[in-house]
Tab-separated table of C-alpha atoms in Angstrom:
chain	number	residue	atom	x	y	z
A	110	GLU	CA	2.763	-11.419	-5.650
A	111	ILE	CA	0.924	-9.967	-3.183
A	112	ALA	CA	3.567	-10.947	-0.467
A	113	GLN	CA	6.538	-9.348	-2.937
A	114	ARG	CA	4.683	-6.349	-3.656
A	115	VAL	CA	3.932	-5.350	-0.144
A	116	SER	CA	7.746	-6.393	0.398
A	117	ALA	CA	8.973	-4.415	-1.969
A	118	LEU	CA	6.786	-1.682	-1.182
A	119	ALA	CA	7.313	-1.767	2.467
A	120	VAL	CA	11.392	-1.378	2.533
A	121	VAL	CA	10.639	1.837	-0.420
A	122	ASN	CA	8.334	2.644	2.514
A	123	LEU	CA	11.110	2.797	4.857
A	124	VAL	CA	12.949	5.276	2.755
A	125	ALA	CA	10.608	7.857	2.802
A	126	PHE	CA	9.601	7.703	6.716
A	127	ASN	CA	13.850	8.100	7.184
A	128	SER	CA	13.907	5.003	8.456
A	129	ILE	CA	16.776	3.772	6.292
A	130	SER	CA	18.705	5.763	3.592
A	131	PRO	CA	17.892	4.720	0.428
A	132	GLU	CA	21.197	3.046	-0.351
A	133	GLU	CA	20.539	0.699	2.271
A	134	ALA	CA	16.873	0.388	0.823
A	135	THR	CA	17.803	-0.561	-3.074
A	136	GLU	CA	20.813	-3.455	-1.463
A	137	TYR	CA	18.459	-5.058	0.945
A	138	LEU	CA	15.970	-5.083	-1.907
A	139	GLN	CA	18.898	-6.311	-4.084
A	140	ASN	CA	20.148	-9.124	-1.297
A	141	TYR	CA	16.926	-10.595	-1.531
A	142	ASN	CA	15.921	-10.757	-4.723
A	143	LEU	CA	12.819	-8.064	-5.027
A	144	TRP	CA	14.911	-5.539	-6.515
A	145	ASP	CA	12.644	-7.383	-9.869
A	146	PHE	CA	9.444	-6.730	-7.732
A	147	THR	CA	9.950	-2.713	-7.480
A	148	THR	CA	8.517	-0.756	-9.319
A	149	GLU	CA	10.227	1.880	-11.696
A	150	ASN	CA	8.259	4.989	-10.032
A	151	GLU	CA	9.490	3.156	-6.506
A	152	LYS	CA	13.393	2.867	-8.321
A	153	GLU	CA	13.403	6.369	-9.632
A	154	PHE	CA	12.019	7.225	-5.796
A	155	LEU	CA	14.784	5.602	-4.644
A	156	ALA	CA	17.048	7.294	-6.689
A	157	ASN	CA	16.134	10.768	-6.212
A	158	PRO	CA	14.079	10.890	-2.488
A	159	THR	CA	13.128	14.581	-1.543
A	160	ASP	CA	11.409	15.492	1.046
A	161	ASP	CA	8.047	15.884	-1.666
A	162	LYS	CA	8.863	12.371	-2.237
A	163	LYS	CA	8.920	11.531	0.135
A	164	ALA	CA	5.760	13.355	1.021
A	165	ASN	CA	3.526	11.518	-1.152
A	166	GLU	CA	5.475	7.942	-0.857
A	167	SER	CA	4.318	7.840	3.490
A	168	TRP	CA	0.936	7.625	1.876
A	169	LYS	CA	1.608	4.313	0.601
A	170	CYS	CA	1.421	3.245	4.869
A	171	GLU	CA	-2.344	2.849	4.246
A	172	GLY	CA	-1.707	0.354	0.446
A	173	ILE	CA	0.962	-1.984	2.751
A	174	TRP	CA	-1.920	-1.767	5.666
A	175	VAL	CA	-4.535	-2.640	2.415
A	176	LEU	CA	-2.196	-5.868	0.949
A	177	MET	CA	-1.054	-7.003	4.880
A	178	TRP	CA	-5.214	-7.020	5.734
A	179	ALA	CA	-5.446	-8.969	2.394
A	180	LEU	CA	-3.020	-11.710	3.429
A	181	ASN	CA	-4.906	-12.394	6.767
A	182	LYS	CA	-2.240	-10.187	8.615
A	183	ILE	CA	-4.076	-7.764	9.951
A	184	GLU	CA	-7.821	-8.200	10.809
A	185	THR	CA	-10.057	-5.537	9.544
A	186	LEU	CA	-9.646	-2.563	7.813
A	187	ASP	CA	-10.564	0.290	10.046
A	188	PHE	CA	-13.175	3.279	9.239
A	189	PRO	CA	-10.784	5.721	7.234
A	190	ASP	CA	-11.063	8.377	9.833
A	191	GLU	CA	-7.728	7.954	11.154
A	192	PHE	CA	-4.218	6.986	9.817
A	193	CYS	CA	-2.955	3.467	9.743
A	194	ASP	CA	0.092	2.177	11.936
A	195	LEU	CA	2.453	0.121	10.997
A	196	GLU	CA	3.509	-0.115	14.832
A	197	ASN	CA	0.653	-2.186	15.329
A	198	ILE	CA	1.386	-5.076	12.979
A	199	ASP	CA	3.658	-7.208	14.925
A	200	PRO	CA	6.663	-7.378	13.496
A	201	ASP	CA	6.551	-11.592	13.370
A	202	ASN	CA	4.384	-10.704	10.690
A	203	TYR	CA	5.959	-8.165	9.166
A	204	PRO	CA	7.747	-9.258	5.657
A	205	VAL	CA	10.654	-6.280	6.566
A	206	GLY	CA	13.122	-5.739	9.242
A	207	GLN	CA	16.697	-5.334	10.352
A	208	ASP	CA	18.332	-8.500	9.508
A	209	LYS	CA	15.056	-9.951	7.828
A	210	ASP	CA	14.874	-11.767	5.146
A	211	PRO	CA	11.626	-10.839	2.854
A	212	ASN	CA	11.204	-14.297	1.614
A	213	ILE	CA	10.654	-16.363	4.242
A	214	PHE	CA	7.017	-14.091	4.634
A	215	ILE	CA	7.024	-14.220	1.527
A	216	ASP	CA	6.993	-17.659	1.236
A	217	SER	CA	4.898	-18.251	4.920
A	218	ILE	CA	1.367	-16.714	2.277
A	219	THR	CA	-0.671	-20.392	1.746
A	220	THR	CA	-3.851	-17.845	1.783
A	221	THR	CA	-5.186	-15.151	1.297
A	222	ARG	CA	-8.906	-13.021	2.344
A	223	SER	CA	-11.471	-14.207	-0.210
A	224	LYS	CA	-12.211	-12.358	-3.893
A	225	SER	CA	-15.502	-11.805	-2.497
A	226	GLU	CA	-14.295	-10.137	0.786
A	227	ILE	CA	-11.604	-7.969	-0.679
A	228	LEU	CA	-14.609	-7.320	-4.049
A	229	ASP	CA	-16.407	-5.773	-1.451
A	230	ALA	CA	-13.808	-3.710	-0.005
A	231	ASN	CA	-13.265	-2.879	-2.985
A	232	ASP	CA	-16.575	-1.886	-3.716
A	233	LEU	CA	-16.606	-0.264	-0.555
A	234	TYR	CA	-13.406	1.896	-1.415
A	235	TYR	CA	-14.966	2.841	-4.512
A	236	ARG	CA	-18.586	4.494	-2.418
A	237	PHE	CA	-16.452	6.253	0.507
A	238	ASN	CA	-14.450	7.131	-3.103
A	239	TRP	CA	-17.570	8.358	-5.015
A	240	ALA	CA	-19.240	10.429	-1.103
A	241	CYS	CA	-15.690	11.872	-1.161
A	242	VAL	CA	-15.372	13.049	-4.800
A	243	ASP	CA	-18.988	14.301	-4.418
A	244	GLU	CA	-18.238	16.274	-1.323
A	245	ARG	CA	-15.422	17.901	-2.839
A	246	ILE	CA	-17.380	18.495	-6.769
A	247	ASN	CA	-20.172	20.145	-4.940
A	248	GLY	CA	-17.765	22.736	-3.384
A	249	ARG	CA	-17.673	21.028	0.306
A	250	GLU	CA	-15.860	19.241	2.984
A	251	ILE	CA	-16.271	15.597	4.197
A	252	GLU	CA	-16.681	15.838	7.744
A	253	GLY	CA	-15.681	12.370	9.436
A	254	ILE	CA	-13.478	10.735	6.458
A	255	ASN	CA	-9.876	10.715	5.339
A	256	PRO	CA	-9.542	11.605	1.126
A	257	GLY	CA	-5.968	9.972	1.144
A	258	ILE	CA	-7.074	7.307	3.518
A	259	VAL	CA	-9.775	6.174	1.338
A	260	TYR	CA	-7.540	7.037	-1.622
A	261	GLU	CA	-4.819	4.982	-1.073
A	262	ARG	CA	-6.974	1.943	-0.128
A	263	GLN	CA	-8.931	2.152	-3.070
A	264	TYR	CA	-5.860	2.365	-4.885
A	265	ALA	CA	-4.332	-1.139	-3.360
A	266	LEU	CA	-7.629	-2.133	-3.929
A	267	ASN	CA	-7.647	-1.720	-7.020
A	268	TRP	CA	-4.535	-3.420	-7.895
A	269	LEU	CA	-5.995	-5.629	-5.814
A	270	ILE	CA	-8.874	-6.521	-8.309
A	271	ASN	CA	-6.746	-5.916	-10.660
A	272	TYR	CA	-8.738	-3.718	-12.193
A	273	MET	CA	-8.119	-3.125	-15.888
A	274	GLU	CA	-5.625	-4.605	-15.542
A	275	GLN	CA	-3.657	-1.750	-14.676
A	276	ASP	CA	0.463	-2.456	-13.173
A	277	TRP	CA	1.114	-1.172	-9.474
A	278	ASP	CA	2.512	2.329	-10.615
A	279	PHE	CA	-0.669	3.404	-12.816
A	280	ILE	CA	-3.310	2.362	-11.075
A	281	THR	CA	-6.664	4.631	-10.859
A	282	CYS	CA	-9.177	5.656	-8.131
A	283	ASP	CA	-12.014	6.069	-11.198
A	284	THR	CA	-15.382	7.308	-9.422
């Protein structure tokens, strides 16, 4: 399920960064039987990818990073002070690409990080998010940490732990 989610998310993210057209993304998702794993919000985005929606969707890189970490395709979730760079993921370990069948990636996943590793990361990002919210509530700007990165990573981690049984489009990042 994690591999399917990250595969669909990665294709949608290519549209956010203007790497492929929404039509190419839709065709790719349908051709490789990923359309059913694409959320309603993602389908709406692909139907009408405005610049504002692309800007919002581009933040999902951080979610992709977390899911790839959960699949052991990257080593660490670095401190959330700099944006992740998906280009740093070995293309052989990335689910999608030109003429690449994401089902090979999906079928290759046999293990994930342990529940305790994922729960520890979730707890850490919950605390990071609380620190960001606390600073904002008190009229201060947090230094040395990017609240947007924290939010997007907590979002993906909450999905991984099935927080409140919420589907991807409806994840909350409560503090």
